[in-house]
Structure formats: structure tokens, C-alpha cells
PDB file of N, CA and C in Angstrom:
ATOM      1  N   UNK A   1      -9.514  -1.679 -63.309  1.00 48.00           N
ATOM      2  CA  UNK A   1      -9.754  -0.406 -63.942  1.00 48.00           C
ATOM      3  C   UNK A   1      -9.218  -0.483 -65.364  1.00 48.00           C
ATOM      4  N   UNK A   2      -9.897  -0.091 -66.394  1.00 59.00           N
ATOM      5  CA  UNK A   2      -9.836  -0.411 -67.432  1.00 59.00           C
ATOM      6  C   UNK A   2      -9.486   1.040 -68.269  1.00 59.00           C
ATOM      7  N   UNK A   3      -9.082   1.086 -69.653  1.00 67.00           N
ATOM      8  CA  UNK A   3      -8.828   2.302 -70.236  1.00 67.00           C
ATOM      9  C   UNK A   3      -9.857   3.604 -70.490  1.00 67.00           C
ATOM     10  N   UNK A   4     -11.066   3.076 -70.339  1.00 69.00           N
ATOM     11  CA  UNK A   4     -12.043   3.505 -70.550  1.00 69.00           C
ATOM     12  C   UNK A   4     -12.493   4.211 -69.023  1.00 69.00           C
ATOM     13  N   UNK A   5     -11.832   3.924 -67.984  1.00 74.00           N
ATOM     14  CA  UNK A   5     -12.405   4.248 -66.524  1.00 74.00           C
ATOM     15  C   UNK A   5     -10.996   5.290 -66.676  1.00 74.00           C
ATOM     16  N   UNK A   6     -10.382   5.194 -67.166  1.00 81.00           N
ATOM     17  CA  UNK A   6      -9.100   6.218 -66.933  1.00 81.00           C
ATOM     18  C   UNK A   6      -8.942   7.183 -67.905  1.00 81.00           C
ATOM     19  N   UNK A   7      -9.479   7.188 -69.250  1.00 78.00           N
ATOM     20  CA  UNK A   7      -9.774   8.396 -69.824  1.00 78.00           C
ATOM     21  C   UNK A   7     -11.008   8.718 -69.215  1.00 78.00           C
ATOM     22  N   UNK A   8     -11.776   8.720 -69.047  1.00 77.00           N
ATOM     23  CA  UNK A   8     -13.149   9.456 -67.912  1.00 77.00           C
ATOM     24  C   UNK A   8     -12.474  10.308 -66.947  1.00 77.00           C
ATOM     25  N   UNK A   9     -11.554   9.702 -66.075  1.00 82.00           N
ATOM     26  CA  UNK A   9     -11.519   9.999 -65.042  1.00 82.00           C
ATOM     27  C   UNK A   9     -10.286  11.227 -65.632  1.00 82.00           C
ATOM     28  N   UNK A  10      -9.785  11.620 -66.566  1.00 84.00           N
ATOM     29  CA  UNK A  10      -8.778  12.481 -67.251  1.00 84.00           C
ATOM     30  C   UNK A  10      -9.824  13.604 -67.761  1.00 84.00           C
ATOM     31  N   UNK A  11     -10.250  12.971 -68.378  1.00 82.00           N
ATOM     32  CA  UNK A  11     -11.633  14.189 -69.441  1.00 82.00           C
ATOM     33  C   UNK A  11     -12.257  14.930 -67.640  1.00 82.00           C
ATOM     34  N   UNK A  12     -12.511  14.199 -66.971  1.00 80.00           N
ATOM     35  CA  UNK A  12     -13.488  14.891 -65.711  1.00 80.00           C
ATOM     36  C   UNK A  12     -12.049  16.160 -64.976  1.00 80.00           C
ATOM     37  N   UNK A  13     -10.942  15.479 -64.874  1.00 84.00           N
ATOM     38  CA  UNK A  13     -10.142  16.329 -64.298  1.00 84.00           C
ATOM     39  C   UNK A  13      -9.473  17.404 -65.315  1.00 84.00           C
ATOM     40  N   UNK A  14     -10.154  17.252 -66.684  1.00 83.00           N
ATOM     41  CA  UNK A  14      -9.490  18.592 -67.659  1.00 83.00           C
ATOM     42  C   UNK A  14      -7.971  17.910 -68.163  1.00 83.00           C
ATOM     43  N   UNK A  15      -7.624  17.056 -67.570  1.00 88.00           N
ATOM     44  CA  UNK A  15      -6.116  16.880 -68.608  1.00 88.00           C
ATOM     45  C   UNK A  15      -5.951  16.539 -69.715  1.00 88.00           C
ATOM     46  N   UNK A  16      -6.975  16.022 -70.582  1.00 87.00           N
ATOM     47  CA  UNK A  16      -6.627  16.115 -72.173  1.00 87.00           C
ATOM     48  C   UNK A  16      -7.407  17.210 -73.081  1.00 87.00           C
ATOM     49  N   UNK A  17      -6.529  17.106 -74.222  1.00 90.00           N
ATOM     50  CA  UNK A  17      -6.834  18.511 -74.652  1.00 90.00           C
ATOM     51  C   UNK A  17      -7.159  17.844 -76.412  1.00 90.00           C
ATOM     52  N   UNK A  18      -7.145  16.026 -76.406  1.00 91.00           N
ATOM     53  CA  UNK A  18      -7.749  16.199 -77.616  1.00 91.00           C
ATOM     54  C   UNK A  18      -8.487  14.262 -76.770  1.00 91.00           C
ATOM     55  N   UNK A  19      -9.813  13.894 -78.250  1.00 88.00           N
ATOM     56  CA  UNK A  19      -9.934  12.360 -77.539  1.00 88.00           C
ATOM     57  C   UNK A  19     -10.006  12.025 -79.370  1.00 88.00           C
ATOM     58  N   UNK A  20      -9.242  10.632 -79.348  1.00 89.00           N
ATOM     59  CA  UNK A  20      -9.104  10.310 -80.738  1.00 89.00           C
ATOM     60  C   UNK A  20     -10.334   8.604 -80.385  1.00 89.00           C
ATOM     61  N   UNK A  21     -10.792   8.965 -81.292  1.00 87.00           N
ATOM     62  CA  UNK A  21     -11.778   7.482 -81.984  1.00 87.00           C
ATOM     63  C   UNK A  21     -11.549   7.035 -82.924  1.00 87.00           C
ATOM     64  N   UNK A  22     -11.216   5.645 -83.528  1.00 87.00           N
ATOM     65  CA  UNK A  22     -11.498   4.449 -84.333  1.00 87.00           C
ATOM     66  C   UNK A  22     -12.891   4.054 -84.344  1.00 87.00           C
ATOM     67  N   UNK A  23     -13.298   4.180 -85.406  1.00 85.00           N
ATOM     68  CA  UNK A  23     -14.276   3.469 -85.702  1.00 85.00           C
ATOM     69  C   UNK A  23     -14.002   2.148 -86.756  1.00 85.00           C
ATOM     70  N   UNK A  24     -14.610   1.235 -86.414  1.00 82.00           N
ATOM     71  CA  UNK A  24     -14.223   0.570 -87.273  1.00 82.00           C
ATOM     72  C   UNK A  24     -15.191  -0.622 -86.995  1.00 82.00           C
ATOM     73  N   UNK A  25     -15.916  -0.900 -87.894  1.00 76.00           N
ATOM     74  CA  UNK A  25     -17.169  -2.069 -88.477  1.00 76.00           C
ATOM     75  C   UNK A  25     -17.382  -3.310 -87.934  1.00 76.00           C
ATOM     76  N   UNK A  26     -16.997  -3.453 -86.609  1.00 71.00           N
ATOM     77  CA  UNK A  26     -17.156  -5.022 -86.145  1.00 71.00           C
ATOM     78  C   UNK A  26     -17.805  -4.456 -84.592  1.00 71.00           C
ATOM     79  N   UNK A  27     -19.101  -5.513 -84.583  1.00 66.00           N
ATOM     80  CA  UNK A  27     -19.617  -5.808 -82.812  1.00 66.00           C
ATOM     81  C   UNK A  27     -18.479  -6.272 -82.093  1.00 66.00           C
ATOM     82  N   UNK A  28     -18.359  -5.792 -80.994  1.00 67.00           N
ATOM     83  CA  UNK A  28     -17.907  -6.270 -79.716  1.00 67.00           C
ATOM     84  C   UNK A  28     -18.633  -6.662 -78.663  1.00 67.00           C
ATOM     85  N   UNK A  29     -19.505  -6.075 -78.677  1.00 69.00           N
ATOM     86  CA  UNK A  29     -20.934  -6.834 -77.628  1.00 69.00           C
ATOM     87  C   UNK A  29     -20.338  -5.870 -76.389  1.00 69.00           C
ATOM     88  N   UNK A  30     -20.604  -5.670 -75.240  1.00 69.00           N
ATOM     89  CA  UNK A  30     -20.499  -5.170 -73.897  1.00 69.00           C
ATOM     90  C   UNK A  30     -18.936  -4.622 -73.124  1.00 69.00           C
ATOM     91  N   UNK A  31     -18.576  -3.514 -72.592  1.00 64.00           N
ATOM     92  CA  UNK A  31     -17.701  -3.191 -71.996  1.00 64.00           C
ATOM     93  C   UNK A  31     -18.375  -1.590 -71.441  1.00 64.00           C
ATOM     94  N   UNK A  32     -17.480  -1.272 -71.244  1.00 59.00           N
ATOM     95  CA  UNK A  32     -17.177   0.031 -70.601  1.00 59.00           C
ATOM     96  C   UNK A  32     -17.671   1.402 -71.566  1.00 59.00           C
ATOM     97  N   UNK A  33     -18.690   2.358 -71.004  1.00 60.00           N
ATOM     98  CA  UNK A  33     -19.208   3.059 -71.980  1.00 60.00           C
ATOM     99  C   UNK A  33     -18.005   4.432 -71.623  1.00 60.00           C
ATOM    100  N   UNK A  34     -17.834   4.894 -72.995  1.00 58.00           N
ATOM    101  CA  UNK A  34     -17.096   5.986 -72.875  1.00 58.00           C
ATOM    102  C   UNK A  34     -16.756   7.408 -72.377  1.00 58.00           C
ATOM    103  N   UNK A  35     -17.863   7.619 -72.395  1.00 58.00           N
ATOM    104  CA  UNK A  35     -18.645   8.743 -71.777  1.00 58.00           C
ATOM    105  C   UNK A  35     -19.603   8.805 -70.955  1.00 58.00           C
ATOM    106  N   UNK A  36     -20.181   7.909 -70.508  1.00 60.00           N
ATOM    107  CA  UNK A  36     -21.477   7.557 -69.864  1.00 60.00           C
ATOM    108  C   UNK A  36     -21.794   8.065 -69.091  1.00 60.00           C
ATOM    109  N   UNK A  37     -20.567   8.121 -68.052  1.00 61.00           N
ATOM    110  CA  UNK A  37     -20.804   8.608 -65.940  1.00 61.00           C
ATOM    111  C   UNK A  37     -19.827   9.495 -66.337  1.00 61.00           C
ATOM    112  N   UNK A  38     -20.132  10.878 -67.169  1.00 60.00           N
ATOM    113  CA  UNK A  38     -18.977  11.783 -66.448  1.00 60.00           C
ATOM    114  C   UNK A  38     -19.868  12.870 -65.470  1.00 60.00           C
ATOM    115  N   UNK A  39     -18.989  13.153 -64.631  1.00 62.00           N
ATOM    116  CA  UNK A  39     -19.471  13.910 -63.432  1.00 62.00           C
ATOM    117  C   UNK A  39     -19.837  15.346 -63.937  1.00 62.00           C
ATOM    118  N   UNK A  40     -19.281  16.198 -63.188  1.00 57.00           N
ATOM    119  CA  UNK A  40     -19.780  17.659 -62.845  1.00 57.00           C
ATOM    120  C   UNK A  40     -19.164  18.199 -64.408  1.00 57.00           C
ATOM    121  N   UNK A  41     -17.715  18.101 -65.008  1.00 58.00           N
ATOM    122  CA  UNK A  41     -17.035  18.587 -66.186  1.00 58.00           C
ATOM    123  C   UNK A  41     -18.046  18.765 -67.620  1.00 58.00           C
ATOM    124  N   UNK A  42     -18.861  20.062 -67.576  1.00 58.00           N
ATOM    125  CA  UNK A  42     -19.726  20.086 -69.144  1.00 58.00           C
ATOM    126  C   UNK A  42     -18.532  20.447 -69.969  1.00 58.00           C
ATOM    127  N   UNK A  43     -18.439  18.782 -70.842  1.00 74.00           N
ATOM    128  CA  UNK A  43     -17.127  18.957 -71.671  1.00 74.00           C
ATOM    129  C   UNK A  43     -18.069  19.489 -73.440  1.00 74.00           C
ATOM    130  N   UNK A  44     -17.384  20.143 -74.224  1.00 85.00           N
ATOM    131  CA  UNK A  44     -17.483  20.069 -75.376  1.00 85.00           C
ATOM    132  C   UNK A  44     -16.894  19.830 -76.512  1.00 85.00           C
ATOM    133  N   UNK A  45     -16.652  19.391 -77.483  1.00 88.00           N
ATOM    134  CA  UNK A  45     -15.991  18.474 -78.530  1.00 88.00           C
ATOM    135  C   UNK A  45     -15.854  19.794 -79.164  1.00 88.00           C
ATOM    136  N   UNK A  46     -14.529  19.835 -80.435  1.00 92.00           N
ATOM    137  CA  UNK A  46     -14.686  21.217 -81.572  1.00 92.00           C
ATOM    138  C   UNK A  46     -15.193  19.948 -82.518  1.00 92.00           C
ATOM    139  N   UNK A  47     -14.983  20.458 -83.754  1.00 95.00           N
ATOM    140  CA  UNK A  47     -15.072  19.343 -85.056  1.00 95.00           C
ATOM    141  C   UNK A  47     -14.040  18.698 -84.891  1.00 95.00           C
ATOM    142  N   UNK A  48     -14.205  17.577 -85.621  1.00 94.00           N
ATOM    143  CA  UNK A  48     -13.401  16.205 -85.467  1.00 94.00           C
ATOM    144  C   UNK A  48     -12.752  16.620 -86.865  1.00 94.00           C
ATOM    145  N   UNK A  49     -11.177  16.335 -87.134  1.00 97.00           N
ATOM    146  CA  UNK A  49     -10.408  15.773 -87.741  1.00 97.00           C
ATOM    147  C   UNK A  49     -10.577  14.506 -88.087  1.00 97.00           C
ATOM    148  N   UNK A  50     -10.654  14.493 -89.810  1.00 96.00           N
ATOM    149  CA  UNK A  50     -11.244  13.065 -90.124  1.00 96.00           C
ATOM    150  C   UNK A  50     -10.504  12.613 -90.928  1.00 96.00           C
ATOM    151  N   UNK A  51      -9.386  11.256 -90.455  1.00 96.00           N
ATOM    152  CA  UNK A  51      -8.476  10.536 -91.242  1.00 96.00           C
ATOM    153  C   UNK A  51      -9.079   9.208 -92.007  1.00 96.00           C
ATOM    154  N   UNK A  52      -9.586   9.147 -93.109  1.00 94.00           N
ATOM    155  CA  UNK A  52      -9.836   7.578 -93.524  1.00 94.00           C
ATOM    156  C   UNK A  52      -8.633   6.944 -93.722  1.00 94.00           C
ATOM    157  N   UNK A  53      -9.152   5.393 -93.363  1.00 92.00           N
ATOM    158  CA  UNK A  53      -8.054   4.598 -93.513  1.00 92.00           C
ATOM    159  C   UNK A  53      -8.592   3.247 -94.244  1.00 92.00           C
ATOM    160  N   UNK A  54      -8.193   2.189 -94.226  1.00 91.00           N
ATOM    161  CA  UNK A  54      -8.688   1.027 -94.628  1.00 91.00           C
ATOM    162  C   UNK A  54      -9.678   0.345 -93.936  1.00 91.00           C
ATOM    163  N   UNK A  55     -10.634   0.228 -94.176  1.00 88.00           N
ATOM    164  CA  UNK A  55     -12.029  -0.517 -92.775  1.00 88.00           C
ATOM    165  C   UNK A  55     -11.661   0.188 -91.862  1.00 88.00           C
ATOM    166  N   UNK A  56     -11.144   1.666 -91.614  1.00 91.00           N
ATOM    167  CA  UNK A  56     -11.579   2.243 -89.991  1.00 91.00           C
ATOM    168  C   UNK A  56     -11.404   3.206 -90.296  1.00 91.00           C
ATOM    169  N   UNK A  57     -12.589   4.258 -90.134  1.00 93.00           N
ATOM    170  CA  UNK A  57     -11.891   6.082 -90.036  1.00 93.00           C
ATOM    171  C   UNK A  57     -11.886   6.176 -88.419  1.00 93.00           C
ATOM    172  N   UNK A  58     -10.603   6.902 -88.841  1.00 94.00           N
ATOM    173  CA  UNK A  58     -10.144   7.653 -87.459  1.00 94.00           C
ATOM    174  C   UNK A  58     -10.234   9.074 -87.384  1.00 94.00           C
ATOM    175  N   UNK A  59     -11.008   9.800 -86.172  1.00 94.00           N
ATOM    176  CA  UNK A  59     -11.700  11.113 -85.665  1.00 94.00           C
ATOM    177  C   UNK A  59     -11.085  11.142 -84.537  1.00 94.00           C
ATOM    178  N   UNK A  60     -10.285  12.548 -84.684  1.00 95.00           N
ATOM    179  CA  UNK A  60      -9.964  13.259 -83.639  1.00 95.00           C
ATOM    180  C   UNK A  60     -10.243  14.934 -83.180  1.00 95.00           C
ATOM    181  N   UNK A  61     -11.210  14.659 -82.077  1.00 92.00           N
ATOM    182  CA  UNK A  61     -11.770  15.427 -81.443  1.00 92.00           C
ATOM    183  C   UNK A  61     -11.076  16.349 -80.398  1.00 92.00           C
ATOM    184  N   UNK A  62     -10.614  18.313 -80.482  1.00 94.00           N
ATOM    185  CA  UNK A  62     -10.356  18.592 -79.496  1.00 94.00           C
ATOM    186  C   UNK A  62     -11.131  19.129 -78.632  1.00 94.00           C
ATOM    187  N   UNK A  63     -10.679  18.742 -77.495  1.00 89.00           N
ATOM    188  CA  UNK A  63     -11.751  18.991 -75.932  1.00 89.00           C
ATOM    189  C   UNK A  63     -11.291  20.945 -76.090  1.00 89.00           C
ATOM    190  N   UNK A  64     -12.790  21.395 -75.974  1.00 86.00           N
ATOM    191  CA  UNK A  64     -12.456  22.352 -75.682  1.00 86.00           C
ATOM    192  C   UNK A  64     -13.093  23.050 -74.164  1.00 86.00           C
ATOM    193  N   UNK A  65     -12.149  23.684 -73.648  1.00 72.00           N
ATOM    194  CA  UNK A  65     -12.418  23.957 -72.210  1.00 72.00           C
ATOM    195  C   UNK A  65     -13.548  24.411 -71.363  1.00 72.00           C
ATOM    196  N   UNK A  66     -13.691  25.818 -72.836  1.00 66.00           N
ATOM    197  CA  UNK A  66     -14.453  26.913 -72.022  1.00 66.00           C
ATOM    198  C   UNK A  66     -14.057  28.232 -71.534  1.00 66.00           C
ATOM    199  N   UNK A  67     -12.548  28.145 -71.640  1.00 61.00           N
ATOM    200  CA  UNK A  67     -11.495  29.347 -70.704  1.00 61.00           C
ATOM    201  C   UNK A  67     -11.649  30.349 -72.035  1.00 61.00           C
TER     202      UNK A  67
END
């Protein structure tokens, strides 16, 4: 089980309340999709917080509930 099977399985049960991304300019070729299989949880993103940095902006997204 990989990091990517365990934030899923967090976002589906509601326990985080923000998801931060790196982006940053290089292929990796194949792994674990991030979002792919989430279940029953219709999650929605607010606007992303947008930090540039050197070759990577970093976006952080808060989950918002719905409540």
C-alpha cells in the first residue's frame, strides 16, 4: 500500500481538510492515480493556494465538505 492508496482512502473517509500538490516538470511514467477510484465521497476542491518555487509550483487545495 502505497501513499497514494492512503490519501484516497483519508479523502473517502473525510479526514483531511486540505491536499497539497507539487508539480514539477519531469515524466515518471506509471504508478498510482490520485484520485482515480474514489468511492461514494463527492469531494470538492476551494481554489488552490499558489506557492512558486524553483522548477516546481506548489498548490494547496482545501477539501471542502459540504456541511
Amino acid at each position: 500500500m502505497g501513499p497514494g492508496v492512503v490519501a484516497r482512502e483519508a479523502l473517502e473517509e473525510r479526514l483531511l481538510d486540505e491536499i497539497r500538490v507539487d508539480l514539477v516538470p519531469y515524466m515518471l511514467g506509471d504508478g498510482v492515480r490520485f484520485v482515480d477510484t474514489l468511492g461514494a465521497a463527492p469531494l470538492e476542491f476551494g481554489d488552490p493556494q499558489v506557492i512558486q518555487g524553483k522548477k516546481v509550483t506548489h498548490l494547496v487545495y482545501p477539501v471542502e465538505t459540504g456541511e
